[in-house]
PDB file of C-alpha atoms in Angstrom:
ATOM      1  CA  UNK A   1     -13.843  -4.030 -45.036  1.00  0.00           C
ATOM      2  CA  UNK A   2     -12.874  -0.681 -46.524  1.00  0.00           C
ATOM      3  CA  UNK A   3      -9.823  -0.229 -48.916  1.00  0.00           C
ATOM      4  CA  UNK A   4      -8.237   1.413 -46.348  1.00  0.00           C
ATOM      5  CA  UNK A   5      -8.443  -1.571 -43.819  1.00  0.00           C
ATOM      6  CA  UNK A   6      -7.661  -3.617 -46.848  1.00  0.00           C
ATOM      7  CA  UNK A   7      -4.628  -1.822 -47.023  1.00  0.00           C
ATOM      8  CA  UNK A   8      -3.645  -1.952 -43.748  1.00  0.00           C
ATOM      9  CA  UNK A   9      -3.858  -5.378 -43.654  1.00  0.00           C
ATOM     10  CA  UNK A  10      -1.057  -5.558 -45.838  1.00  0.00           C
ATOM     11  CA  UNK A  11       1.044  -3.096 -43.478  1.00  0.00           C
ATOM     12  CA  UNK A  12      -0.059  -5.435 -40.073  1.00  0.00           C
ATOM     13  CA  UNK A  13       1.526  -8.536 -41.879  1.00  0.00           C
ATOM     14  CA  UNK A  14       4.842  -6.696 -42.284  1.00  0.00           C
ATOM     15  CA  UNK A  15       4.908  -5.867 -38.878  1.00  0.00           C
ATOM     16  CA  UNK A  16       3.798  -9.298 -37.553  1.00  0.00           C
ATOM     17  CA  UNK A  17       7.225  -9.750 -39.421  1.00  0.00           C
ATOM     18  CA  UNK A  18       8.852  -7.449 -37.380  1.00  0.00           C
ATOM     19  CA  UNK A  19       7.510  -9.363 -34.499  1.00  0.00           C
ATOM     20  CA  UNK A  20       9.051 -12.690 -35.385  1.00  0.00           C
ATOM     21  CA  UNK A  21      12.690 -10.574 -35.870  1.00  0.00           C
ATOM     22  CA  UNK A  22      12.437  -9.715 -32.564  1.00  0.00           C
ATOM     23  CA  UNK A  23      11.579  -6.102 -33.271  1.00  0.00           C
ATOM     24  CA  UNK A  24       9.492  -3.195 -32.456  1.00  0.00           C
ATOM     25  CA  UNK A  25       6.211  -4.174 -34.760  1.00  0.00           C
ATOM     26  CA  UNK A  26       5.930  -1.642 -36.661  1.00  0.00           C
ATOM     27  CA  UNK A  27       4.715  -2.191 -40.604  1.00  0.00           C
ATOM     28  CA  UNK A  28       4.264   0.132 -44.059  1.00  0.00           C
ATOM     29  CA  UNK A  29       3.444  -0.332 -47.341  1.00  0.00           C
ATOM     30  CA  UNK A  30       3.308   2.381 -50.375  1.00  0.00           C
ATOM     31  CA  UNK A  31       0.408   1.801 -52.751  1.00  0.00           C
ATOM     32  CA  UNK A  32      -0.031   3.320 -56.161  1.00  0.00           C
ATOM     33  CA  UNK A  33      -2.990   2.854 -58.281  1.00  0.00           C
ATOM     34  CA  UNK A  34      -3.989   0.140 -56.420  1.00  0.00           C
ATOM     35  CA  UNK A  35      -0.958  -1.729 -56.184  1.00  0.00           C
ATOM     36  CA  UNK A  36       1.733  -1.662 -53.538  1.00  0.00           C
ATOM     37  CA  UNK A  37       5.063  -0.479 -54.902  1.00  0.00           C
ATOM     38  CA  UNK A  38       6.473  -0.202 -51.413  1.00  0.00           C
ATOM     39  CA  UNK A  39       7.018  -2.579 -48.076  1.00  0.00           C
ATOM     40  CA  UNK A  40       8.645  -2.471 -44.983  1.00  0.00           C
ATOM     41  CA  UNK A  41       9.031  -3.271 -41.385  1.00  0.00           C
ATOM     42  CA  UNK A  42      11.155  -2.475 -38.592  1.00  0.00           C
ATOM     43  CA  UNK A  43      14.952  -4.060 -39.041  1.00  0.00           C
ATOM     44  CA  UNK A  44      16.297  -1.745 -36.867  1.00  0.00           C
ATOM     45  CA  UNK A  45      18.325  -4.563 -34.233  1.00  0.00           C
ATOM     46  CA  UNK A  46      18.858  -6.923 -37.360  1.00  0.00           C
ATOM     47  CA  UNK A  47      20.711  -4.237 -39.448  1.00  0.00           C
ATOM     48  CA  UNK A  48      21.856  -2.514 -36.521  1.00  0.00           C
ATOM     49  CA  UNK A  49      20.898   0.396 -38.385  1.00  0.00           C
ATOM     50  CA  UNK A  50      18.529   3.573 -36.431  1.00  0.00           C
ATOM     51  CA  UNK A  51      17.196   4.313 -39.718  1.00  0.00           C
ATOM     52  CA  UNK A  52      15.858   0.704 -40.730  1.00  0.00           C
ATOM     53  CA  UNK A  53      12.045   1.732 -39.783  1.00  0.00           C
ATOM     54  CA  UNK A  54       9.020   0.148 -41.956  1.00  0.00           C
ATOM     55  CA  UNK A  55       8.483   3.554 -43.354  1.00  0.00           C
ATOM     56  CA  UNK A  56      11.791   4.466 -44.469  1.00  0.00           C
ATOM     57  CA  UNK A  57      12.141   0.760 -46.002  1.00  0.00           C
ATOM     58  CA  UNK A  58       8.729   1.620 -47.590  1.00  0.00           C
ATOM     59  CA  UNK A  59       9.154   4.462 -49.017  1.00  0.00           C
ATOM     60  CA  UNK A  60      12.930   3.778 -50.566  1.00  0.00           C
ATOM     61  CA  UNK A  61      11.149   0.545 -52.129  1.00  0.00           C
ATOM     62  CA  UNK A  62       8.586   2.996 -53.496  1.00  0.00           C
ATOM     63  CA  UNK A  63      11.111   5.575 -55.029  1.00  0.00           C
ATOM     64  CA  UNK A  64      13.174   2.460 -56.666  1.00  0.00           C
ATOM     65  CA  UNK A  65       9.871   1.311 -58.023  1.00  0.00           C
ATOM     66  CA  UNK A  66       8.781   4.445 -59.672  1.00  0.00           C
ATOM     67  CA  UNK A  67      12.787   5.476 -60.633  1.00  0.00           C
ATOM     68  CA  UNK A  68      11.809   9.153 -58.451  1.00  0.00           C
ATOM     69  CA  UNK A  69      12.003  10.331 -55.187  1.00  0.00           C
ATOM     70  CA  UNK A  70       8.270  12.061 -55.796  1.00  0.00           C
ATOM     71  CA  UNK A  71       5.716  10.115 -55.033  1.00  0.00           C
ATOM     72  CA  UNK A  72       3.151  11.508 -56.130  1.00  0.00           C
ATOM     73  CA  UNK A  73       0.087   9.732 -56.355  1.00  0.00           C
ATOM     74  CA  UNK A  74       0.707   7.199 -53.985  1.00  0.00           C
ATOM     75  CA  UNK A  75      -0.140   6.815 -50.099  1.00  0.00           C
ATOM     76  CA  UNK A  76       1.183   5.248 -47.211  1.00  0.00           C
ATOM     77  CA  UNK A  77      -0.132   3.113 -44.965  1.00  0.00           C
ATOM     78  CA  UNK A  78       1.944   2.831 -41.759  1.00  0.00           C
ATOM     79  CA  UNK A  79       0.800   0.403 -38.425  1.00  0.00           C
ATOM     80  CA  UNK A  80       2.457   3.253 -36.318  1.00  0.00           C
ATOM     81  CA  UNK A  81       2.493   7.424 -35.940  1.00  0.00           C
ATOM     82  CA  UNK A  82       5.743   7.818 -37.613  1.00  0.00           C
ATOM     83  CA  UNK A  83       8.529   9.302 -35.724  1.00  0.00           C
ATOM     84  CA  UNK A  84       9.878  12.532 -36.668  1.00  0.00           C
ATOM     85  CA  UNK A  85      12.775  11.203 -39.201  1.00  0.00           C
ATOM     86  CA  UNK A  86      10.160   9.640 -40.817  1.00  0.00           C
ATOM     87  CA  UNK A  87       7.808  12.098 -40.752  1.00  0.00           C
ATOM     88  CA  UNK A  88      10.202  14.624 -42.339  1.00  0.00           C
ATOM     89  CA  UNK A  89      11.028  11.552 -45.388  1.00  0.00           C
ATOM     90  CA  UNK A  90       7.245  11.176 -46.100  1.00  0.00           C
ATOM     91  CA  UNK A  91       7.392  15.238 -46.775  1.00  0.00           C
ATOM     92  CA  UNK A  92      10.701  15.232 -48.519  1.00  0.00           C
ATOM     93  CA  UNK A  93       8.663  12.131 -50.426  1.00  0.00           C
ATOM     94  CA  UNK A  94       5.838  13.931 -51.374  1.00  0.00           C
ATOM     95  CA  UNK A  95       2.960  11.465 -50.350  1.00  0.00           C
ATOM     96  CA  UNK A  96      -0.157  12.918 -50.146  1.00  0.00           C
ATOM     97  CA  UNK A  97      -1.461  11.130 -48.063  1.00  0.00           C
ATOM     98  CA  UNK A  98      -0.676   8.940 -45.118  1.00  0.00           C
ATOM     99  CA  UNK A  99      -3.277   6.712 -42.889  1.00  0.00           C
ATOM    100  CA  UNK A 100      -1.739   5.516 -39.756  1.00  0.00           C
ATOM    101  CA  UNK A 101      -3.065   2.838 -37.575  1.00  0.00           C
ATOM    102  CA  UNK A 102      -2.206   4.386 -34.140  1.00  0.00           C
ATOM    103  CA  UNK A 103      -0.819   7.141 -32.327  1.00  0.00           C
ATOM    104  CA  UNK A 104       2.839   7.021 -30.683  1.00  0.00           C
ATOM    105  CA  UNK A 105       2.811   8.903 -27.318  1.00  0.00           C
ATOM    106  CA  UNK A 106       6.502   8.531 -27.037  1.00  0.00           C
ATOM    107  CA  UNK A 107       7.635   9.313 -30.985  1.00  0.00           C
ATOM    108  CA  UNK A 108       4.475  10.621 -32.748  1.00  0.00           C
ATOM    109  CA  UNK A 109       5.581  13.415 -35.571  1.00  0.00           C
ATOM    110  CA  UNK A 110       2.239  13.304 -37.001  1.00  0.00           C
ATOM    111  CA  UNK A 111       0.045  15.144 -34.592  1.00  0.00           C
ATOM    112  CA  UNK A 112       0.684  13.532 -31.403  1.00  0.00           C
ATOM    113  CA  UNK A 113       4.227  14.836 -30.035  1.00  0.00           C
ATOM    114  CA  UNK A 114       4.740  16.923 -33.177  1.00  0.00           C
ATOM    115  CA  UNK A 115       3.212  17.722 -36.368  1.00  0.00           C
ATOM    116  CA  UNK A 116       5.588  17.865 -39.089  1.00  0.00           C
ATOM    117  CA  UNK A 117       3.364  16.339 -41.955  1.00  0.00           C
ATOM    118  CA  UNK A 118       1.187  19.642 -41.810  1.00  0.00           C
ATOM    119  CA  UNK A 119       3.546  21.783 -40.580  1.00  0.00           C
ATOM    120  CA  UNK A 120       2.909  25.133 -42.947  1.00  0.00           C
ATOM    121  CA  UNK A 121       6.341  26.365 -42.565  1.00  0.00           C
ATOM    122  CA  UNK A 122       7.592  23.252 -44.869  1.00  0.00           C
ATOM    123  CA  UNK A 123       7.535  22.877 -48.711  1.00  0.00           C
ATOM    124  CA  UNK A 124       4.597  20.362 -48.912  1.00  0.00           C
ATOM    125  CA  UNK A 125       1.961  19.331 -46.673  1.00  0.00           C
ATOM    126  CA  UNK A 126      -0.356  16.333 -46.719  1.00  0.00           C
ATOM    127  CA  UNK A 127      -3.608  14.885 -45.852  1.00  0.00           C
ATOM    128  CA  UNK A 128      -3.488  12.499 -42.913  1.00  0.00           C
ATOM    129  CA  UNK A 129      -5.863   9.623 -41.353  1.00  0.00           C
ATOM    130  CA  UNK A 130      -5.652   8.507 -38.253  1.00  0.00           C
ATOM    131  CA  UNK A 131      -7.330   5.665 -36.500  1.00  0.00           C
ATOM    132  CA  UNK A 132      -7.621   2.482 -39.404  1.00  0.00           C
ATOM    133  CA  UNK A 133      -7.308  -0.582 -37.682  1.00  0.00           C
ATOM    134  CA  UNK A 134      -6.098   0.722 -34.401  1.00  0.00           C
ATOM    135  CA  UNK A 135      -6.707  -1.836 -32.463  1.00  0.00           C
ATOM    136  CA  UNK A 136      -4.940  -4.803 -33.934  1.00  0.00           C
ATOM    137  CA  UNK A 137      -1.601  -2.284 -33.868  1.00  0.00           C
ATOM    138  CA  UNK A 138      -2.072  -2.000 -30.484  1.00  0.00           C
ATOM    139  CA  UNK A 139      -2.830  -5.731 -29.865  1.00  0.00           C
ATOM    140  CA  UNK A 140       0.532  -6.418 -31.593  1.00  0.00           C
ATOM    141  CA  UNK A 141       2.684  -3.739 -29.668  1.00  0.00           C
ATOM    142  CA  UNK A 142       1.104  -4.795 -26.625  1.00  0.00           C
ATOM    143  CA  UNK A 143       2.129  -8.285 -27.402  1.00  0.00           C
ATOM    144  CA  UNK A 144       5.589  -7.084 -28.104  1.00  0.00           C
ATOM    145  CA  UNK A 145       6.568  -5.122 -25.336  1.00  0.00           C
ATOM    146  CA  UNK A 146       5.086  -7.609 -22.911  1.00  0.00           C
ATOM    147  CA  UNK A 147       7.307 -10.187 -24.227  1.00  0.00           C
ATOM    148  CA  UNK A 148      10.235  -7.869 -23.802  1.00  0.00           C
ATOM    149  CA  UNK A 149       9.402  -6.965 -20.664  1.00  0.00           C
ATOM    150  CA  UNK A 150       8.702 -10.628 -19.310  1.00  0.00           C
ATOM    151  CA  UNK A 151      12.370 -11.521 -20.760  1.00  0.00           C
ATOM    152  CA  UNK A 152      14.244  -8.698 -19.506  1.00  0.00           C
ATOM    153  CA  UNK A 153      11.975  -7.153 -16.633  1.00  0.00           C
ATOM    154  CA  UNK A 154      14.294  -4.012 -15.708  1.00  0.00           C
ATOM    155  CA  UNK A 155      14.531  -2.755 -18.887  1.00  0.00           C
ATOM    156  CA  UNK A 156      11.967  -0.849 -20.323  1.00  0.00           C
ATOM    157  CA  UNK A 157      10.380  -0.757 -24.114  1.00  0.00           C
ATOM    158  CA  UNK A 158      13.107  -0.008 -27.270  1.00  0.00           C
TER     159      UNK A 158
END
């Protein structure tokens, strides 16, 4: 298992936690110099709050950790593409790098629907891999929406 699977290990279990709150499963942590400084996962119905996503959790964790809203030197490791709210915070953040598990049709700001993380015309860009542990993401969204979808059948996802 690579460090980067490692690490996304730790971001799966936060949003098997989502999961079990009856939320979208989406999970993040921040790590920096080998230690996460960072977690979060969805709490978006619990809080009733449409900024409560595992990567703005994350990443305010992070910034309280360090006592700055640069964080430099660190990198996030998000179970989802991240939307394009928090796409724009991981720029404002300055991460260098973020590794997402898999890519959002629907929401994706990080290459799929948009591309704000290496959009030029911003102050700070950053390196971005796609792909680590993919599967068990999907697995767990799968799970999740066909749950919702059993329970309320003409709704569709969140």
């Amino acid at each position: 298992m690579t460090n980067q699977e490692q690490w996304m290990k730790q971001a799966l279990r936060e949003a098997e936690k989502a999961f079990e709150q009856d939320e979208v499963p989406v999970g993040a942590v921040v790590v920096h110099k080998g230690k996460i400084i960072g977690r979060g996962h969805n709490q978006i119905e619990r809080l009733q709050d449409p900024t409560a996503h595992a990567e703005m959790i994350a990443l305010t964790a992070a910034a309280n950790h360090l006592h700055s809203r640069r964080l430099k030197d660190c990198t996030l490791y998000v179970t989802l593409e991240p939307c394009p709210m928090c796409a724009g915070a991981i720029v404002l953040s300055r991460i260098p790098t973020l590794v997402f598990a898999t890519f959002d049709p629907k929401a994706g700001a990080c290459g799929t629907l948009y591309n704000i993380v290496n959009d030029k015309r911003l102050n700070h860009t950053l390196h971005v891999i796609s792909g680590v542990s993919d599967r068990e993401s999907q697995e767990l969204l799968k799970r999740f929406f066909g749950r919702v979808r059993r329970v309320v059948p003409n709704e569709g996802g969140r």
